[in-house]
Coordinates of N, CA and C in Angstrom, one line a residue:
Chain A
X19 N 76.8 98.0 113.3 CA 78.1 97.9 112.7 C 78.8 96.6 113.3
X20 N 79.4 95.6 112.2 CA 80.5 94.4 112.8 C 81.6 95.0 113.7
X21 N 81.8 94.6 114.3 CA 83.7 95.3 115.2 C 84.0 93.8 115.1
X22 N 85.4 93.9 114.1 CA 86.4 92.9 114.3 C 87.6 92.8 115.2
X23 N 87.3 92.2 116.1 CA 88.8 92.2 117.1 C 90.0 91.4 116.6
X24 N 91.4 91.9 116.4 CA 91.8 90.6 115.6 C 92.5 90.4 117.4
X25 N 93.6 89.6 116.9 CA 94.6 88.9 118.2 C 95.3 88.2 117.9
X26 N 96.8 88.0 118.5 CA 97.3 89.0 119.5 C 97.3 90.2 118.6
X27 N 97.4 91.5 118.9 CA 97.8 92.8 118.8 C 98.9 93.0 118.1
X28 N 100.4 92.2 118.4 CA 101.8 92.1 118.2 C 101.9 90.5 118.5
X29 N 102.5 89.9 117.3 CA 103.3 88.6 117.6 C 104.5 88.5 117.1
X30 N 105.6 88.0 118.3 CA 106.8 87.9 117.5 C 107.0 86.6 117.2
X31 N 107.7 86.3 116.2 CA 107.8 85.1 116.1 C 109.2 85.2 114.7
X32 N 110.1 83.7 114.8 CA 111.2 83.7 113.8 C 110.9 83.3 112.5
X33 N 111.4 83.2 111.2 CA 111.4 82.7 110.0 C 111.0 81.4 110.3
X34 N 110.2 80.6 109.8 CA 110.4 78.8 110.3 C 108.8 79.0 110.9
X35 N 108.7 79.7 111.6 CA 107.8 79.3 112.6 C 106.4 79.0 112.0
X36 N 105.6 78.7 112.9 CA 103.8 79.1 112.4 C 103.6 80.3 113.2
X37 N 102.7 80.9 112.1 CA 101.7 81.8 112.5 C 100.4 81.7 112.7
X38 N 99.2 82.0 113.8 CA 98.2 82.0 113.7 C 97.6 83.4 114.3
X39 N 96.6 83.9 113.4 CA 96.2 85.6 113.7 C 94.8 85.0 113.7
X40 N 94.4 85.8 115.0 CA 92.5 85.4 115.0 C 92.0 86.6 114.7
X41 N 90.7 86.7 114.5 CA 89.8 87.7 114.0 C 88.0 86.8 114.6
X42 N 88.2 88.2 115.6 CA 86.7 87.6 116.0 C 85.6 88.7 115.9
X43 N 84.5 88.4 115.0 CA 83.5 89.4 114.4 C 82.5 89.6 115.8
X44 N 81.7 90.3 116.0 CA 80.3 91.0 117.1 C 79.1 90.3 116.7
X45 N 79.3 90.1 115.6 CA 78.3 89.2 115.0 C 78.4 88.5 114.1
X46 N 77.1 87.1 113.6 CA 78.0 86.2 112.6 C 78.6 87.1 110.8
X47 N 79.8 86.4 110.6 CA 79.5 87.1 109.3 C 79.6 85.8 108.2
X48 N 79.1 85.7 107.1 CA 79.0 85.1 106.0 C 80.1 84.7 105.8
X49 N 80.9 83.6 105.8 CA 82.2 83.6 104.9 C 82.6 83.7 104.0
X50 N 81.8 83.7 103.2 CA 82.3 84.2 102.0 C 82.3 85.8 101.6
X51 N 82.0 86.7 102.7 CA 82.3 87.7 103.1 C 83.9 88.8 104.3
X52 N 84.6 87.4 104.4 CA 85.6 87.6 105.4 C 87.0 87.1 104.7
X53 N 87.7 88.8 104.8 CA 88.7 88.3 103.7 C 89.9 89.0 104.5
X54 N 91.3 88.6 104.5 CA 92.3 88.8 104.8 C 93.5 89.7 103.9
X55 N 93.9 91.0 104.7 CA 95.3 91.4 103.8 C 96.8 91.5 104.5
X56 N 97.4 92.0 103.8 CA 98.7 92.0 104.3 C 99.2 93.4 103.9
X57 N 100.1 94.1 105.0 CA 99.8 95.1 104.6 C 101.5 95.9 105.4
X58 N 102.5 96.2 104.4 CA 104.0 96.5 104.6 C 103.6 97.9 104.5
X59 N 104.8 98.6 105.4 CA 104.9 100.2 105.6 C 105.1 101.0 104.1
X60 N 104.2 101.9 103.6 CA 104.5 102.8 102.5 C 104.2 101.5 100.9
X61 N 103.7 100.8 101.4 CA 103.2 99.7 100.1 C 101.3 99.6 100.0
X62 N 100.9 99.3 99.2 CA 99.7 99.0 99.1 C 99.3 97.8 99.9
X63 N 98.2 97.6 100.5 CA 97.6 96.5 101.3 C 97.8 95.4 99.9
X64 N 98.0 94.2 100.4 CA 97.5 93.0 99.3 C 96.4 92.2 99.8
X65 N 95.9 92.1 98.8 CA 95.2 90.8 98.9 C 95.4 89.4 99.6
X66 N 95.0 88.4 100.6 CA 95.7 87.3 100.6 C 94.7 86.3 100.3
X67 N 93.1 86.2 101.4 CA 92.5 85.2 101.4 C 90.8 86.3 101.2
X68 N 90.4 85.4 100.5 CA 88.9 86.0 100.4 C 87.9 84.5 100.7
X69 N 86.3 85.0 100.7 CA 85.5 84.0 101.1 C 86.1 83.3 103.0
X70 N 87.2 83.5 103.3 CA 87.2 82.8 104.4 C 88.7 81.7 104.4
X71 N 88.6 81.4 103.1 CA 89.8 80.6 102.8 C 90.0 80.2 101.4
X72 N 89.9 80.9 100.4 CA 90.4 81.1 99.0 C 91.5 82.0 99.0
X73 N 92.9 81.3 98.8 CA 94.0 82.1 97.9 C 93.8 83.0 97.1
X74 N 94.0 84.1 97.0 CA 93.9 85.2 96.1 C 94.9 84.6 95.2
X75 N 95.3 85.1 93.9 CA 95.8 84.9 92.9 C 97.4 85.2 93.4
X76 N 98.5 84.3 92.9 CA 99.9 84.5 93.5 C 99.9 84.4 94.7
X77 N 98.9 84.0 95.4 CA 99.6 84.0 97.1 C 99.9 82.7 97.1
X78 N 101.1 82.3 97.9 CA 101.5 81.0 98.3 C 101.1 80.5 99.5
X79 N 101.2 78.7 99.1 CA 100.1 77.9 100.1 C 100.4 77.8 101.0
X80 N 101.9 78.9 101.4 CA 102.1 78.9 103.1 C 100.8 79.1 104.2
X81 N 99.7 79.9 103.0 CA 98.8 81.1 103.4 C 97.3 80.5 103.9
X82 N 96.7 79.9 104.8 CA 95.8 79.8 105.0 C 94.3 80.3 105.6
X83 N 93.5 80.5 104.9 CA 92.2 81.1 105.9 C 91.1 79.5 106.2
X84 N 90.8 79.7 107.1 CA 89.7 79.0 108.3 C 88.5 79.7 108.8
X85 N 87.5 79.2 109.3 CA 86.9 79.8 110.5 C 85.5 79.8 109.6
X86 N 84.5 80.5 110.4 CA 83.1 80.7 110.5 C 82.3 81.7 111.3
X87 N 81.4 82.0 111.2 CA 80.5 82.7 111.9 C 81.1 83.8 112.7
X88 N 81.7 83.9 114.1 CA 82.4 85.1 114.5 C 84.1 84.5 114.6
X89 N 84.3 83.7 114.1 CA 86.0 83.1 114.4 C 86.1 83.0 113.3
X90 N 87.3 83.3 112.8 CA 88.5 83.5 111.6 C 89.7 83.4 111.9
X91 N 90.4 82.7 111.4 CA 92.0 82.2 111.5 C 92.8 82.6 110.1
X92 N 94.1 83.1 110.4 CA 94.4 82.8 108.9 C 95.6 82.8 109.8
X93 N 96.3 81.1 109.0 CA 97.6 80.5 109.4 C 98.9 80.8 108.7
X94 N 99.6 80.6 108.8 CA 101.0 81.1 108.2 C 102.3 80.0 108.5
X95 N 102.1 79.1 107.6 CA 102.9 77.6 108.0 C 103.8 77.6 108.2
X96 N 104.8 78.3 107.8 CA 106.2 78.4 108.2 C 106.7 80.0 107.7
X97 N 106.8 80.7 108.0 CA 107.3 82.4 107.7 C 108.6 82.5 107.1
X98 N 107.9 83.3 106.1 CA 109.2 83.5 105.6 C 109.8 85.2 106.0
X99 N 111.2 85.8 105.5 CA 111.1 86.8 106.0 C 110.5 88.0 105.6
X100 N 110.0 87.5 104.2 CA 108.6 88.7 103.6 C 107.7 88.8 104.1
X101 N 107.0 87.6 105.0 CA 105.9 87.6 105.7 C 105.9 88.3 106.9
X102 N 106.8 89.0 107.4 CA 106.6 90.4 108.4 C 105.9 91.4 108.6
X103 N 104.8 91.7 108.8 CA 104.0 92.6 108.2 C 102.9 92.8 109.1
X104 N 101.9 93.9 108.8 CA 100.5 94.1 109.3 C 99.7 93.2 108.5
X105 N 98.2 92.3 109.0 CA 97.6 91.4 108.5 C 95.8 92.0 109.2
X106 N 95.1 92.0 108.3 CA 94.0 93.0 108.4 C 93.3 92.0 108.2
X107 N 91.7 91.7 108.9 CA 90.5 90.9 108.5 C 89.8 91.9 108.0
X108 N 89.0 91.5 107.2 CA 87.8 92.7 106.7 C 86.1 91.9 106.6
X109 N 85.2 92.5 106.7 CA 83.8 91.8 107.0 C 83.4 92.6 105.1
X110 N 82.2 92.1 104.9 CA 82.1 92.7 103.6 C 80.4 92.6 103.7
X111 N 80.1 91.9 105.0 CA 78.8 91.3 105.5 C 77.6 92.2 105.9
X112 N 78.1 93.4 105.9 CA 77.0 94.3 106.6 C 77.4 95.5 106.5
X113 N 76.9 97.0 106.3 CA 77.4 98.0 106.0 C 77.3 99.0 107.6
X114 N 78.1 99.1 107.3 CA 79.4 99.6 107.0 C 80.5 98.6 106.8
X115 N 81.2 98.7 105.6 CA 82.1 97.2 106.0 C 82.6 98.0 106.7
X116 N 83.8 96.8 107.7 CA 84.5 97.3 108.5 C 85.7 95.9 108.6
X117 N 86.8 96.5 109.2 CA 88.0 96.2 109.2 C 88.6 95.8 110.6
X118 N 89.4 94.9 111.1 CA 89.9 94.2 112.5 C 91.4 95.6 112.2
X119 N 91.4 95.6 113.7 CA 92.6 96.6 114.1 C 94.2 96.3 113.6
X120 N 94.0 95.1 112.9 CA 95.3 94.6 112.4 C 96.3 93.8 113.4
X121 N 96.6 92.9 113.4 CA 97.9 91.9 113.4 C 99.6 92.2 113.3
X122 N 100.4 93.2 114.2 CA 101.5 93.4 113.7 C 102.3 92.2 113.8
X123 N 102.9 91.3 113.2 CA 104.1 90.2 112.9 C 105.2 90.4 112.6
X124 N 105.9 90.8 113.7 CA 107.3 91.2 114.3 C 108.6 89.7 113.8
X125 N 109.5 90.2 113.8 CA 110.7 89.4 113.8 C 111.0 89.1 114.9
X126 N 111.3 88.0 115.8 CA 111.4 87.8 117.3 C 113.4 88.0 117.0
Chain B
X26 N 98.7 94.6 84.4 CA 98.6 94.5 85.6 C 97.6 95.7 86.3
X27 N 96.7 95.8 87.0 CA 96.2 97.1 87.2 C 96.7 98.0 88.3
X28 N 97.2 99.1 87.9 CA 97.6 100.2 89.0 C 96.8 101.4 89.3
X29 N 97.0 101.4 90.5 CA 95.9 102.9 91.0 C 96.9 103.7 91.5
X30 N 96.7 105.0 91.2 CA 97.3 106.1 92.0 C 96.7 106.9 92.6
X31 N 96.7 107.5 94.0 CA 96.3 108.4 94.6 C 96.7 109.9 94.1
X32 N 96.0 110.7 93.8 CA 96.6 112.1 93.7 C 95.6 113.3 94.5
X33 N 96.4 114.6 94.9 CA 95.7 115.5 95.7 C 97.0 116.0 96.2
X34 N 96.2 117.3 97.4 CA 96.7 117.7 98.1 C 96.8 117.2 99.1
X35 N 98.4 117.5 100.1 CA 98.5 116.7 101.5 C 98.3 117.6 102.3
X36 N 98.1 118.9 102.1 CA 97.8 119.8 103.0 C 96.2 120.4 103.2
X37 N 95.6 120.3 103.9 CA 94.1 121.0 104.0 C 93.4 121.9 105.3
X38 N 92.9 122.8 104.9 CA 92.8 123.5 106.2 C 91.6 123.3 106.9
X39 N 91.4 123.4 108.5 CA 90.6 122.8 108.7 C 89.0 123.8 108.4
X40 N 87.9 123.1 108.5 CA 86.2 123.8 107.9 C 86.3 123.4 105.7
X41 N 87.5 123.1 105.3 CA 87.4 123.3 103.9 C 87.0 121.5 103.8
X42 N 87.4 121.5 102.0 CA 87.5 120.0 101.4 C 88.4 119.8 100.8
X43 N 88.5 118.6 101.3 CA 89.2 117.7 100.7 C 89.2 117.1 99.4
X44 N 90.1 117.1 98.8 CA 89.3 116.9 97.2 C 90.7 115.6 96.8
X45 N 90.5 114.8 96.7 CA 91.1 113.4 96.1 C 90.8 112.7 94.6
X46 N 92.1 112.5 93.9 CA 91.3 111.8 92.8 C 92.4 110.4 92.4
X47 N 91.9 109.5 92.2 CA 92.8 108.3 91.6 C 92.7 107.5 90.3
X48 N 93.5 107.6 89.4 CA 94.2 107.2 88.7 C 93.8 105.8 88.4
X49 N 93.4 105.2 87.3 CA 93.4 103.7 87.1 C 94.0 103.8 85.9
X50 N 95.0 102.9 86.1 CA 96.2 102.7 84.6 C 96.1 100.7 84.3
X51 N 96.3 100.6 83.5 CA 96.5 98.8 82.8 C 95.2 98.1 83.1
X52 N 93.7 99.1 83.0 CA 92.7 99.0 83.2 C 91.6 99.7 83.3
X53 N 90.4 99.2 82.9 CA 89.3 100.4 82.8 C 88.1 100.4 84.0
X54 N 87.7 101.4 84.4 CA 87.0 101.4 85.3 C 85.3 100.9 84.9
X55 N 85.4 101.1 83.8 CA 83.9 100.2 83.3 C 83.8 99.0 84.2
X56 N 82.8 98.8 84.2 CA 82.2 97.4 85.0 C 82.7 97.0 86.5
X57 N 83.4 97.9 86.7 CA 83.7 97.6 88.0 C 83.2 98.2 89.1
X58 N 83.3 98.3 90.8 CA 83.1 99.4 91.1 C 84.6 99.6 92.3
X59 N 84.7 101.1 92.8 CA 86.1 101.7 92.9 C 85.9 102.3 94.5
X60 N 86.4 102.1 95.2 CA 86.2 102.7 96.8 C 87.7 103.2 97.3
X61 N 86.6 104.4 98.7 CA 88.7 105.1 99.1 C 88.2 104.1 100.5
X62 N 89.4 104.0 101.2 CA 89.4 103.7 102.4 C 90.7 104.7 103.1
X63 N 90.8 105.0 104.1 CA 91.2 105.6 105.0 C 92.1 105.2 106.1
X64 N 93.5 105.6 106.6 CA 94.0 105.0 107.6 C 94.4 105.9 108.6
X65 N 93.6 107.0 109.6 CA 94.2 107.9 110.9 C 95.6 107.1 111.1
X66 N 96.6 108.4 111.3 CA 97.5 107.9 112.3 C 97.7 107.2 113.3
X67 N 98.5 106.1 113.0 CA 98.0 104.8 114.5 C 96.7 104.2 114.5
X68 N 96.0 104.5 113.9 CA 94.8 103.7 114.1 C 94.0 102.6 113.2
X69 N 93.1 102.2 112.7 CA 92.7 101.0 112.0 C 92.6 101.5 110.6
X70 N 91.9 100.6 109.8 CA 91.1 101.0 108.5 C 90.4 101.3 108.1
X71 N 89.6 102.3 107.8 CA 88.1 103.0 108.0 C 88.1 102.9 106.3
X72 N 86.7 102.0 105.5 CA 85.9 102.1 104.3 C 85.3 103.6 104.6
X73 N 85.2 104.4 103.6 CA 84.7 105.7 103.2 C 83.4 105.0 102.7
X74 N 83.6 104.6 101.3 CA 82.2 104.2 100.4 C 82.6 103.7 99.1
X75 N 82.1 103.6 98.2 CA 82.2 103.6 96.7 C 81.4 104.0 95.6
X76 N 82.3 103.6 94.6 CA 81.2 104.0 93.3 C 81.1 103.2 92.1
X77 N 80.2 103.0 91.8 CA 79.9 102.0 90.5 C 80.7 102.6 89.2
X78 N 80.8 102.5 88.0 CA 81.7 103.0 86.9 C 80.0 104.1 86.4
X79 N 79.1 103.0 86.4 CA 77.9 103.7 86.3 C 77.4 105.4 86.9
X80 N 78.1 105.7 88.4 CA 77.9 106.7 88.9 C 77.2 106.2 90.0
X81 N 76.7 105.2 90.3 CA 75.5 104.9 91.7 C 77.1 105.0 92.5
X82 N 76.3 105.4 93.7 CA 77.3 105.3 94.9 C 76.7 104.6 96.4
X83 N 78.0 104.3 97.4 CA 77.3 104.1 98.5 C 78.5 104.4 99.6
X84 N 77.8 105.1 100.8 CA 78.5 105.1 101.6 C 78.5 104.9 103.1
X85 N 79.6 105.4 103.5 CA 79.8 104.6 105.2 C 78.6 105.5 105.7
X86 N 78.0 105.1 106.5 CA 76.9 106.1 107.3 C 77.6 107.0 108.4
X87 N 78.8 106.8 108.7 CA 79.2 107.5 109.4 C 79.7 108.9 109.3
X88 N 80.4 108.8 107.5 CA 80.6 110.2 106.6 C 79.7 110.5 105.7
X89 N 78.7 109.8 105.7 CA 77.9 110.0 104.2 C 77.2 111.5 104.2
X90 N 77.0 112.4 105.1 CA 77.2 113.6 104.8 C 78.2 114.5 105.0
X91 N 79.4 114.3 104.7 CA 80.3 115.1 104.3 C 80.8 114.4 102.9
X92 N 80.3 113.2 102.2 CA 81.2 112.5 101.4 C 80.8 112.9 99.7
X93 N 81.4 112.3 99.2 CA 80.7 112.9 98.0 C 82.2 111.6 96.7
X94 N 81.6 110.4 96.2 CA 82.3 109.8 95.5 C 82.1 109.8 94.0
X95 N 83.1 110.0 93.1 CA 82.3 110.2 92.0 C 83.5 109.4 90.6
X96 N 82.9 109.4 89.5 CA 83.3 108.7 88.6 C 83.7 109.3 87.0
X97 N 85.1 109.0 86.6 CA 85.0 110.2 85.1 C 85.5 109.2 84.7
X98 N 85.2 108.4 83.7 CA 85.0 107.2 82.7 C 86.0 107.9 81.6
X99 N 85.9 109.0 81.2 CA 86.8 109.4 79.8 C 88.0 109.7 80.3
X100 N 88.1 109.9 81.5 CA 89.6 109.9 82.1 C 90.6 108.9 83.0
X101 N 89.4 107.7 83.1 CA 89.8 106.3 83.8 C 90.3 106.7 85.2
X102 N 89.2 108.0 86.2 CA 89.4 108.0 87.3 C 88.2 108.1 88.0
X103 N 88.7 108.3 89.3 CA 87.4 108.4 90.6 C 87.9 109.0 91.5
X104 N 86.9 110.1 92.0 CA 87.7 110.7 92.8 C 86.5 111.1 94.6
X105 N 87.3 111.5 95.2 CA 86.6 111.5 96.6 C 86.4 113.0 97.0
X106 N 85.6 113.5 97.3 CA 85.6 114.5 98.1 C 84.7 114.4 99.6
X107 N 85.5 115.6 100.6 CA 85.3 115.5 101.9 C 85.5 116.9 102.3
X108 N 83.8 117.3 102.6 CA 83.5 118.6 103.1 C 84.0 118.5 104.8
X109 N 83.7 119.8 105.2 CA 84.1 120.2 106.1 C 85.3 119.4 107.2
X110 N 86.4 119.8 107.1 CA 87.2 118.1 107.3 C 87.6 119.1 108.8
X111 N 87.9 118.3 109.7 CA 88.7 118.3 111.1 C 89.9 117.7 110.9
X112 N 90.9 117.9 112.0 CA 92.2 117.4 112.4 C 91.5 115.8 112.4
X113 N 90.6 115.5 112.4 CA 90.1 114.0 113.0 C 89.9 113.4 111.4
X114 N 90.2 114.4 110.2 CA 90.0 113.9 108.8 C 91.6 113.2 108.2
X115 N 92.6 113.7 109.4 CA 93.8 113.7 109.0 C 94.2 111.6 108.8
X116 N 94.6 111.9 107.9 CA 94.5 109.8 107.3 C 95.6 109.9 106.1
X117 N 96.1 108.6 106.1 CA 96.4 108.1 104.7 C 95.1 107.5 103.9
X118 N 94.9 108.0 102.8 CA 93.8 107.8 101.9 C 94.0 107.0 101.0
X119 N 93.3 105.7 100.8 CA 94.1 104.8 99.6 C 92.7 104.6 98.5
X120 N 92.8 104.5 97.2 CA 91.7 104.0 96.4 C 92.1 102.8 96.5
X121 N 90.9 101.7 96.0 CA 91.0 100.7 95.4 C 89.8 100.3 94.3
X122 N 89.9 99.2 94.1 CA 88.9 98.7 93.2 C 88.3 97.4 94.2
X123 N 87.1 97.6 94.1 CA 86.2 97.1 94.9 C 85.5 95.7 94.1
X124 N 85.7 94.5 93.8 CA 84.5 93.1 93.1 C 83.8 93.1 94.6
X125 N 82.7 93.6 94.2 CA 81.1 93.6 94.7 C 81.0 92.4 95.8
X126 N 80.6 92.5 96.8 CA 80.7 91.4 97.9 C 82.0 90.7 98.3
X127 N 82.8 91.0 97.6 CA 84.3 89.9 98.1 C 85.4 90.5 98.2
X128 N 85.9 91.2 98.3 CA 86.6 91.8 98.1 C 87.4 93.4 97.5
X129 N 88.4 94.1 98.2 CA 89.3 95.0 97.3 C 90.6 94.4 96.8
X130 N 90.5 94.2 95.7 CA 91.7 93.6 94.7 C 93.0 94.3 94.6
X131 N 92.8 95.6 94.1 CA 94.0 96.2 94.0 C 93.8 97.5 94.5
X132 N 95.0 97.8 95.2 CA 95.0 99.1 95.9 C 95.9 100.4 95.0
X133 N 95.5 101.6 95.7 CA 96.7 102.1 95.8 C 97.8 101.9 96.8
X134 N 98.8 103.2 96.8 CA 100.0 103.0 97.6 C 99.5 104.1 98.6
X135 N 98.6 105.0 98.6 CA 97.9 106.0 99.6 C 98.6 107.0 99.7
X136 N 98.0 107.7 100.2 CA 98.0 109.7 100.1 C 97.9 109.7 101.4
X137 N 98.9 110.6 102.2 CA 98.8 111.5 103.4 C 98.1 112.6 103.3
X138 N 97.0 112.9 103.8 CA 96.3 114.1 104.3 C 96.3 114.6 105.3
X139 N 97.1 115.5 105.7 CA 97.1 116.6 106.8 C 96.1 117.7 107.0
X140 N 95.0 117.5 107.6 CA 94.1 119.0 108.4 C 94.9 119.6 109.2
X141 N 95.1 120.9 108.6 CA 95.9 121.9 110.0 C 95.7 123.5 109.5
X142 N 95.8 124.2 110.0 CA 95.6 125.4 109.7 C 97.5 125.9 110.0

């Protein structure tokens, strides 16, 4: 099984700011297998980045994915205040897929 | 736009099943394939499995025998079942729709399931 670590755990950070959330896989994964969500209390996960760094449909280009092999980045240029949220990596690379512990993105 | 809804019971006792079914509305489950995932309280994301519109299935090896994922095409749903459940089955349950190697596109909003006697 992949185990994705994401990191930090909790970031606070203000509107304006950058965000960066890591995701490091146990073993390599494909990228075009390593996709990112976002994911608000009592709402449906969304979609943000698939492949590693393709925009899902409607996401804004605040939104960026990066990375390779066991490193994954997905950046967040300037936050807005919708962008507060849980942020999930997912592997799609090896079964059992499996999922990073999540990203909480606190209001500082 | 495509919507999924979760439906079931939120109460289940523990040694029974769990029986889940979801809803696909502004879309048809032909050609696609449909997966539940899972969220314990406090804890991460756990993939169950899925199912093709076809009926082939596949699942987590960690539930794959208690799991059972299935497909009703004339009613535009799919639904989950989960034998013998523990307090350790206790999760928010969400469907989605699964494009094959890349992704879950669209979710539901998820189902609380409580094991308790």
């Amino acid at each position: 099984e992949i185990v994705l670590t994401q990191s930090p755990g909790t970031l606070s950070l203000s509107p304006g700011d950058r965000a960066t959330l890591s995701c490091r896989a146990s073993q390599s994964v494909n990228s075009s297998n390593l996709v990112w969500y976002q994911h608000k209390p009592g709402q449906a996960p969304r979609l943000l980045i698939y492949g590693s760094f393709s925009r899902a449909a409607g996401i804004p280009d605040r939104f960026s994915g990066s990375g390779s092999g066991t490193d994954f980045t997905l950046t967040i240029s300037r936050l807005e205040p919708e962008d507060f949220a849980v942020y999930y990596c997912q592997q799609f690379g090896g079964s059992p897929y499996t999922f990073g512990q999540g990203t909480r993105l606190d209001i500082k | 736009q495509v919507q999924l809804q979760e439906s079931g019971p939120g109460l289940v006792k523990p040694s029974e099943t769990l029986s889940l079914t979801c809803t696909v509305s502004g879309g048809s489950v032909y050609s696609y394939y449909w997966s539940w995932i899972r969220q314990p309280p406090g804890r991460g994301l756990e993939w169950i499995g899925y199912v093709f519109y076809s009926g082939s299935t596949t699942y987590n090896p960690s539930l794959k025998s208690r799991v059972t994922i299935s497909v009703d095409t004339s009613k535009n749903q799919f639904s989950l079942k989960l034998t013998s459940v523990t307090a350790a089955d206790t999760a928010v349950y969400y469907c989605a729709r699964y494009l094959h190697g890349w992704f879950f596109d669209y979710w539901g909003q998820g189902t609380l399931v409580t094991v308790s006697s």
